[in-house]
mmCIF file of C-alpha atoms in Angstrom:
data_model
loop_
_atom_site.group_PDB
_atom_site.id
_atom_site.type_symbol
_atom_site.label_atom_id
_atom_site.label_comp_id
_atom_site.label_asym_id
_atom_site.label_seq_id
_atom_site.Cartn_x
_atom_site.Cartn_y
_atom_site.Cartn_z
ATOM 1 C CA MET A 37 -7.897 3.258 18.902
ATOM 2 C CA PRO A 38 -6.446 6.274 21.064
ATOM 3 C CA LEU A 39 -3.338 5.805 23.214
ATOM 4 C CA GLU A 40 -5.503 6.494 26.339
ATOM 5 C CA GLU A 41 -6.656 3.019 26.141
ATOM 6 C CA CYS A 42 -2.927 2.418 27.717
ATOM 7 C CA ASP A 43 -3.119 5.225 30.170
ATOM 8 C CA GLN A 44 -6.698 4.028 31.668
ATOM 9 C CA TYR A 45 -7.963 7.487 32.656
ATOM 10 C CA SER A 46 -10.919 9.386 32.082
ATOM 11 C CA LYS A 47 -12.007 12.801 32.706
ATOM 12 C CA LYS A 48 -13.426 11.964 35.736
ATOM 13 C CA SER A 49 -11.217 12.222 39.141
ATOM 14 C CA PRO A 50 -10.787 8.691 40.857
ATOM 15 C CA ARG A 51 -13.244 9.881 43.551
ATOM 16 C CA GLN A 52 -16.003 10.799 41.029
ATOM 17 C CA ARG A 53 -15.125 7.377 39.289
ATOM 18 C CA ASN A 54 -15.356 5.748 42.727
ATOM 19 C CA GLU A 55 -18.926 7.329 43.929
ATOM 20 C CA ALA A 56 -20.544 6.453 40.099
ATOM 21 C CA LEU A 57 -19.297 2.850 40.906
ATOM 22 C CA ALA A 58 -20.767 2.839 44.433
ATOM 23 C CA THR A 59 -24.008 4.401 43.055
ATOM 24 C CA LYS A 60 -24.214 1.842 40.369
ATOM 25 C CA LEU A 61 -23.753 -1.086 42.596
ATOM 26 C CA GLY A 62 -26.016 0.205 45.040
ATOM 27 C CA ARG A 63 -29.225 0.089 42.837
ATOM 28 C CA GLY A 64 -29.040 -3.535 42.388
ATOM 29 C CA ARG A 65 -27.658 -6.233 40.461
ATOM 30 C CA PRO A 66 -25.451 -4.869 37.383
ATOM 31 C CA THR A 67 -25.019 -6.308 34.419
ATOM 32 C CA GLU A 68 -21.554 -4.504 33.779
ATOM 33 C CA VAL A 69 -18.820 -3.535 36.376
ATOM 34 C CA GLU A 70 -16.016 -1.626 35.548
ATOM 35 C CA CYS A 71 -13.372 -0.492 38.221
ATOM 36 C CA GLU A 72 -10.316 1.889 37.464
ATOM 37 C CA SER A 73 -8.452 2.546 40.732
ATOM 38 C CA ASN A 74 -7.511 0.635 44.169
ATOM 39 C CA GLU A 75 -10.653 2.353 45.441
ATOM 40 C CA ASP A 76 -12.879 0.846 42.898
ATOM 41 C CA LEU A 77 -11.888 -2.556 43.932
ATOM 42 C CA LYS A 78 -12.433 -1.988 47.378
ATOM 43 C CA THR A 79 -15.884 -0.778 46.700
ATOM 44 C CA LEU A 80 -16.289 -3.898 44.480
ATOM 45 C CA SER A 81 -14.924 -6.266 46.822
ATOM 46 C CA ASN A 82 -17.047 -5.001 49.593
ATOM 47 C CA TYR A 83 -20.205 -5.190 47.581
ATOM 48 C CA LEU A 84 -19.104 -8.766 46.267
ATOM 49 C CA GLN A 85 -19.123 -9.811 50.146
ATOM 50 C CA ASN A 86 -22.725 -8.960 51.009
ATOM 51 C CA VAL A 87 -24.666 -9.312 47.709
ATOM 52 C CA THR A 88 -27.094 -12.358 47.544
ATOM 53 C CA PRO A 89 -27.481 -14.442 45.538
ATOM 54 C CA PRO A 90 -24.364 -14.440 43.611
ATOM 55 C CA LEU A 91 -24.377 -12.055 40.312
ATOM 56 C CA GLU A 92 -24.994 -14.262 37.215
ATOM 57 C CA GLY A 93 -23.967 -13.112 33.896
ATOM 58 C CA THR A 94 -22.182 -10.018 34.821
ATOM 59 C CA SER A 95 -19.287 -8.662 32.836
ATOM 60 C CA PHE A 96 -16.240 -7.467 34.844
ATOM 61 C CA THR A 97 -13.558 -5.034 33.584
ATOM 62 C CA LEU A 98 -10.653 -4.283 36.231
ATOM 63 C CA LYS A 99 -8.502 -1.422 34.974
ATOM 64 C CA ASN A 100 -5.142 -0.366 35.631
ATOM 65 C CA VAL A 101 -4.362 -3.331 38.611
ATOM 66 C CA ARG A 102 -1.072 -2.824 39.878
ATOM 67 C CA HIS A 103 1.289 -4.754 42.264
ATOM 68 C CA HIS A 104 -0.487 -3.462 45.416
ATOM 69 C CA ASP A 105 -3.865 -4.181 44.166
ATOM 70 C CA LEU A 106 -2.999 -7.988 44.169
ATOM 71 C CA THR A 107 -4.549 -8.822 47.593
ATOM 72 C CA LEU A 108 -8.008 -7.069 46.559
ATOM 73 C CA LEU A 109 -7.570 -8.973 43.092
ATOM 74 C CA LYS A 110 -7.427 -12.448 44.636
ATOM 75 C CA GLU A 111 -10.484 -11.466 47.090
ATOM 76 C CA ILE A 112 -12.514 -10.149 44.150
ATOM 77 C CA LEU A 113 -11.709 -13.366 41.901
ATOM 78 C CA LEU A 114 -12.222 -15.901 45.194
ATOM 79 C CA SER A 115 -15.493 -14.658 45.522
ATOM 80 C CA ASP A 116 -18.623 -16.977 44.996
ATOM 81 C CA SER A 117 -20.445 -13.983 43.824
ATOM 82 C CA VAL A 118 -18.377 -13.874 40.458
ATOM 83 C CA LYS A 119 -18.155 -17.687 39.785
ATOM 84 C CA SER A 120 -21.097 -17.140 37.239
ATOM 85 C CA ALA A 121 -19.878 -14.158 35.845
ATOM 86 C CA SER A 122 -20.038 -14.036 31.797
ATOM 87 C CA ASN A 123 -16.309 -12.722 32.050
ATOM 88 C CA ILE A 124 -13.700 -10.901 34.079
ATOM 89 C CA HIS A 125 -11.194 -8.910 32.190
ATOM 90 C CA VAL A 126 -7.921 -7.813 33.901
ATOM 91 C CA ASP A 127 -5.611 -4.758 32.971
ATOM 92 C CA TYR A 128 -2.368 -5.470 34.901
ATOM 93 C CA TYR A 129 0.493 -2.949 34.809
ATOM 94 C CA LEU A 130 3.772 -4.652 35.557
ATOM 95 C CA SER A 131 5.543 -2.234 38.316
ATOM 96 C CA LYS A 132 9.240 -1.974 39.057
ATOM 97 C CA LYS A 133 9.249 -4.961 41.615
ATOM 98 C CA GLU A 134 11.234 -7.825 40.482
ATOM 99 C CA GLU A 135 10.260 -11.308 39.623
ATOM 100 C CA GLU A 136 8.215 -11.764 43.108
ATOM 101 C CA GLU A 137 5.598 -9.788 41.260
ATOM 102 C CA LEU A 138 5.096 -11.949 38.443
ATOM 103 C CA SER A 139 4.443 -14.996 40.840
ATOM 104 C CA LEU A 140 2.039 -13.487 43.043
ATOM 105 C CA LEU A 141 0.328 -12.688 39.914
ATOM 106 C CA GLU A 142 0.237 -16.173 38.527
ATOM 107 C CA GLU A 143 -0.723 -17.532 41.967
ATOM 108 C CA THR A 144 -3.945 -14.537 42.287
ATOM 109 C CA LEU A 145 -4.961 -15.913 38.923
ATOM 110 C CA GLY A 146 -4.763 -19.578 39.782
ATOM 111 C CA VAL A 147 -7.436 -19.411 42.292
ATOM 112 C CA VAL A 148 -10.126 -18.255 39.348
ATOM 113 C CA ASN A 149 -13.099 -20.566 38.721
ATOM 114 C CA VAL A 150 -15.019 -18.343 36.038
ATOM 115 C CA VAL A 151 -16.478 -18.931 32.728
ATOM 116 C CA VAL A 152 -14.129 -16.506 31.117
ATOM 117 C CA LEU A 153 -10.909 -15.064 32.044
ATOM 118 C CA VAL A 154 -9.035 -12.480 30.076
ATOM 119 C CA ILE A 155 -5.684 -10.897 31.352
ATOM 120 C CA ALA A 156 -4.074 -7.988 29.374
ATOM 121 C CA VAL A 157 -0.205 -7.548 30.849
ATOM 122 C CA TYR A 158 1.024 -4.151 30.137
ATOM 123 C CA ILE A 159 4.897 -3.280 30.071
ATOM 124 C CA VAL A 160 5.119 0.580 30.448
ATOM 125 C CA PRO A 161 8.370 2.756 30.498
ATOM 126 C CA GLN A 162 8.847 2.241 34.219
ATOM 127 C CA SER A 163 7.966 -1.349 34.355
ATOM 128 C CA TRP A 164 10.357 -4.075 35.321
ATOM 129 C CA CYS A 165 11.264 -6.566 32.628
ATOM 130 C CA ASP A 166 13.395 -9.718 32.412
ATOM 131 C CA VAL A 167 12.593 -11.166 29.108
ATOM 132 C CA GLY A 168 13.247 -14.629 30.306
ATOM 133 C CA ARG A 169 11.190 -14.601 33.516
ATOM 134 C CA VAL A 170 8.482 -12.673 31.918
ATOM 135 C CA SER A 171 8.094 -15.209 29.108
ATOM 136 C CA ARG A 172 8.411 -18.156 31.396
ATOM 137 C CA SER A 173 5.576 -16.681 33.364
ATOM 138 C CA PHE A 174 3.308 -15.918 30.523
ATOM 139 C CA PHE A 175 3.566 -19.406 29.390
ATOM 140 C CA ARG A 176 2.331 -20.493 32.726
ATOM 141 C CA MET A 177 -0.356 -18.143 32.853
ATOM 142 C CA GLN A 178 -1.729 -19.245 29.406
ATOM 143 C CA GLU A 179 -2.744 -22.114 31.106
ATOM 144 C CA GLN A 180 -4.895 -20.389 33.376
ATOM 145 C CA MET A 181 -7.136 -18.318 31.220
ATOM 146 C CA ASP A 182 -8.968 -17.984 27.958
ATOM 147 C CA SER A 183 -7.306 -15.330 26.648
ATOM 148 C CA LEU A 184 -3.781 -13.898 27.247
ATOM 149 C CA GLN A 185 -2.973 -10.066 26.074
ATOM 150 C CA PHE A 186 0.068 -8.503 25.906
ATOM 151 C CA CYS A 187 1.020 -4.565 25.554
ATOM 152 C CA MET A 188 4.422 -2.703 25.401
ATOM 153 C CA VAL A 189 4.408 0.970 25.704
ATOM 154 C CA LYS A 190 7.491 3.234 24.929
ATOM 155 C CA ARG A 191 10.141 0.339 25.558
ATOM 156 C CA SER A 192 13.097 -0.376 23.090
ATOM 157 C CA PRO A 193 12.873 -2.292 20.045
ATOM 158 C CA ASP A 194 15.375 -4.681 21.188
ATOM 159 C CA GLU A 195 13.191 -5.769 24.191
ATOM 160 C CA VAL A 196 10.214 -5.969 22.055
ATOM 161 C CA VAL A 197 11.908 -8.258 19.567
ATOM 162 C CA ASP A 198 13.678 -10.389 22.245
ATOM 163 C CA LEU A 199 10.386 -10.755 23.930
ATOM 164 C CA LEU A 200 8.437 -11.911 21.008
ATOM 165 C CA LYS A 201 11.290 -14.445 20.142
ATOM 166 C CA ALA A 202 11.132 -15.565 23.600
ATOM 167 C CA LEU A 203 7.140 -15.880 23.480
ATOM 168 C CA GLU A 204 7.284 -18.250 20.627
ATOM 169 C CA GLY A 205 4.318 -20.996 21.023
ATOM 170 C CA CYS A 206 2.480 -18.877 23.491
ATOM 171 C CA ARG A 207 -1.160 -18.480 22.693
ATOM 172 C CA LEU A 208 -1.403 -14.629 22.689
ATOM 173 C CA SER A 209 -4.432 -13.670 21.585
ATOM 174 C CA TRP A 210 -3.803 -9.776 21.452
ATOM 175 C CA LEU A 211 -0.694 -7.988 20.867
ATOM 176 C CA SER A 212 -0.208 -4.400 21.283
ATOM 177 C CA LEU A 213 2.911 -1.948 20.450
ATOM 178 C CA PHE A 214 2.640 1.763 21.434
ATOM 179 C CA ASP A 215 5.077 4.516 20.692
ATOM 180 C CA ILE A 216 8.080 2.036 19.720
ATOM 181 C CA ASN A 217 10.177 2.889 16.814
ATOM 182 C CA LEU A 218 10.120 -0.511 15.142
ATOM 183 C CA HIS A 219 11.074 0.760 11.422
ATOM 184 C CA ALA A 220 13.300 -1.855 9.746
ATOM 185 C CA ARG A 221 12.809 -4.290 12.480
ATOM 186 C CA LEU A 222 9.896 -6.261 11.641
ATOM 187 C CA GLN A 223 12.054 -8.675 9.688
ATOM 188 C CA ASP A 224 13.005 -9.562 13.228
ATOM 189 C CA ILE A 225 9.192 -10.186 14.442
ATOM 190 C CA ASN A 226 8.998 -13.522 12.569
ATOM 191 C CA HIS A 227 7.168 -14.899 15.580
ATOM 192 C CA ILE A 228 3.718 -13.640 15.518
ATOM 193 C CA PRO A 229 1.486 -16.621 16.472
ATOM 194 C CA SER A 230 -1.249 -18.102 14.830
ATOM 195 C CA SER A 231 -3.395 -17.692 17.783
ATOM 196 C CA LEU A 232 -3.365 -13.990 17.295
ATOM 197 C CA THR A 233 -6.598 -12.059 16.473
ATOM 198 C CA ILE A 234 -5.869 -8.397 17.418
ATOM 199 C CA LEU A 235 -2.304 -6.883 16.563
ATOM 200 C CA LYS A 236 -1.721 -2.809 17.161
ATOM 201 C CA PHE A 237 1.271 -0.660 15.780
ATOM 202 C CA TYR A 238 0.409 2.577 17.265
ATOM 203 C CA GLY A 239 2.789 5.061 16.449
ATOM 204 C CA CYS A 240 5.778 2.747 15.766
ATOM 205 C CA ARG A 241 7.039 4.800 12.991
ATOM 206 C CA LEU A 242 6.431 2.059 9.841
ATOM 207 C CA VAL A 243 7.016 3.448 6.485
ATOM 208 C CA ASP A 244 6.718 1.848 3.117
ATOM 209 C CA ASP A 245 10.167 -0.290 3.387
ATOM 210 C CA ASP A 246 8.345 -1.883 6.151
ATOM 211 C CA VAL A 247 5.094 -3.085 4.231
ATOM 212 C CA LYS A 248 7.055 -6.298 3.056
ATOM 213 C CA ASP A 249 8.175 -7.316 6.272
ATOM 214 C CA LEU A 250 4.655 -6.604 7.494
ATOM 215 C CA ILE A 251 2.941 -8.621 4.914
ATOM 216 C CA SER A 252 5.794 -11.575 5.934
ATOM 217 C CA ILE A 253 4.549 -11.547 9.297
ATOM 218 C CA LEU A 254 0.575 -11.998 8.472
ATOM 219 C CA PRO A 255 0.774 -14.730 5.887
ATOM 220 C CA ALA A 256 -2.632 -15.585 3.749
ATOM 221 C CA GLY A 257 -5.075 -17.291 5.908
ATOM 222 C CA HIS A 258 -3.791 -16.171 9.444
ATOM 223 C CA GLY A 259 -6.873 -15.566 11.556
ATOM 224 C CA LEU A 260 -6.210 -12.295 12.549
ATOM 225 C CA ARG A 261 -9.424 -10.044 13.172
ATOM 226 C CA VAL A 262 -8.159 -6.698 13.867
ATOM 227 C CA LEU A 263 -5.261 -4.508 12.448
ATOM 228 C CA VAL A 264 -4.307 -1.045 14.118
ATOM 229 C CA LEU A 265 -1.520 0.657 12.300
ATOM 230 C CA ASP A 266 -2.355 4.221 13.490
ATOM 231 C CA PHE A 267 0.468 7.448 13.599
ATOM 232 C CA ASN A 268 2.678 5.388 11.155
ATOM 233 C CA ALA A 269 3.494 7.064 7.930
ATOM 234 C CA PHE A 270 2.683 4.762 4.728
ATOM 235 C CA SER A 271 2.380 6.071 1.272
ATOM 236 C CA LEU A 272 -0.805 5.209 -0.845
ATOM 237 C CA ASP A 273 1.377 2.652 -2.725
ATOM 238 C CA GLY A 274 2.390 1.008 0.339
ATOM 239 C CA LEU A 275 -1.047 1.179 1.638
ATOM 240 C CA ARG A 276 -2.528 -0.530 -1.770
ATOM 241 C CA ALA A 277 0.463 -3.187 -1.481
ATOM 242 C CA LEU A 278 -0.800 -3.994 2.235
ATOM 243 C CA THR A 279 -4.601 -4.171 1.839
ATOM 244 C CA HIS A 280 -4.205 -5.984 -1.392
ATOM 245 C CA HIS A 281 -2.233 -8.754 1.069
ATOM 246 C CA LEU A 282 -4.868 -8.333 3.530
ATOM 247 C CA GLY A 283 -7.543 -9.592 1.570
ATOM 248 C CA GLY A 284 -6.211 -12.873 2.029
ATOM 249 C CA LEU A 285 -6.934 -12.646 5.557
ATOM 250 C CA TYR A 286 -10.139 -13.858 5.708
ATOM 251 C CA SER A 287 -11.118 -12.944 9.222
ATOM 252 C CA LEU A 288 -10.128 -9.611 9.281
ATOM 253 C CA CYS A 289 -12.971 -7.754 10.328
ATOM 254 C CA GLY A 290 -11.449 -4.545 11.534
ATOM 255 C CA LEU A 291 -8.297 -2.081 10.361
ATOM 256 C CA SER A 292 -7.559 1.164 11.487
ATOM 257 C CA LEU A 293 -5.602 3.423 9.631
ATOM 258 C CA CYS A 294 -6.085 6.896 11.774
ATOM 259 C CA ASN A 295 -3.407 10.060 11.448
ATOM 260 C CA ASN A 296 -1.155 8.484 8.913
ATOM 261 C CA GLY A 297 -0.724 11.941 7.177
ATOM 262 C CA LEU A 298 -2.767 10.850 3.916
ATOM 263 C CA ASP A 299 -6.073 12.214 2.412
ATOM 264 C CA PRO A 300 -8.595 10.313 4.285
ATOM 265 C CA GLU A 301 -11.002 10.141 0.948
ATOM 266 C CA LEU A 302 -7.920 8.456 -0.843
ATOM 267 C CA VAL A 303 -7.343 6.037 2.097
ATOM 268 C CA ARG A 304 -10.943 4.989 1.776
ATOM 269 C CA GLN A 305 -10.789 4.430 -2.122
ATOM 270 C CA VAL A 306 -7.687 2.252 -1.512
ATOM 271 C CA VAL A 307 -9.327 0.303 1.272
ATOM 272 C CA CYS A 308 -13.108 0.103 -0.076
ATOM 273 C CA HIS A 309 -11.301 -1.310 -3.417
ATOM 274 C CA ASN A 310 -8.945 -3.995 -2.051
ATOM 275 C CA LEU A 311 -11.244 -4.837 1.282
ATOM 276 C CA PRO A 312 -14.542 -4.453 0.082
ATOM 277 C CA ARG A 313 -15.826 -6.297 2.789
ATOM 278 C CA LEU A 314 -14.755 -3.300 5.256
ATOM 279 C CA LYS A 315 -16.711 -0.195 5.422
ATOM 280 C CA GLU A 316 -15.765 3.123 6.850
ATOM 281 C CA THR A 317 -17.719 3.679 9.906
ATOM 282 C CA GLU A 318 -15.457 6.513 11.058
ATOM 283 C CA GLN A 319 -12.767 8.577 9.557
ATOM 284 C CA GLY A 320 -9.699 5.985 9.218
ATOM 285 C CA LEU A 321 -11.670 3.003 10.769
ATOM 286 C CA PHE A 322 -12.850 0.271 8.602
ATOM 287 C CA VAL A 323 -15.286 -2.779 10.149
ATOM 288 C CA THR A 324 -17.131 -5.544 8.349
ATOM 289 C CA TYR A 325 -20.393 -4.467 7.210
#
């Protein structure tokens, strides 16, 4: 799964993307809507004010939402036209603002009355982050939505460890850690919640010495469904030990081992031997049949 997932940029310019969204909305009643910019949110807000009857069963994905977008986001979430949406997914990037931003985000999400609301909070290099305030906000937000997802990009290992400790007991469903040196630090991350279904260690400099600790935070029977370990550096022996343990995670239906410096054919053989229920659909990506 590529790091572009955290950047939320496509090859099209913002203007081209906005024109494409306006064209799609102008054709009628879409089943899927994706916004990637402030202009997209404005276009969607204007559309929702005029569409009748309300949309039903539509899926909304609102990417790259920032502090200055919260007013528009609130307008969208308050619209009668989204109350019958199948789901609303919001990717929110914390800015350099202080705790007032989290309060505004909580207030915005508190107005929602939809079937399924998913919020993914991204803490990127420029984001303000106070462990205590962020964790308290997360505990409150988990009561307002169906799925709370969390991603940290290029932050310090100490911040990751401290925040995960502070979030012990929080019902996170998705944890993504990108480009953070966690070598020899997994032993400090022993607070992976049982509610977690997706876990990504992307470019976290993990090696064989970390396999034992990785196994310890994912005990047999854990309900994890997807594990991403792209851009790390396990040997085949380390991979054998890890995948042997993963056989005891009966809900696991996806494993990504891309760009780890190993012969792809040997990786495929190891995974297929220890996790026969998974099939390689593209190089390094294994999913259930």
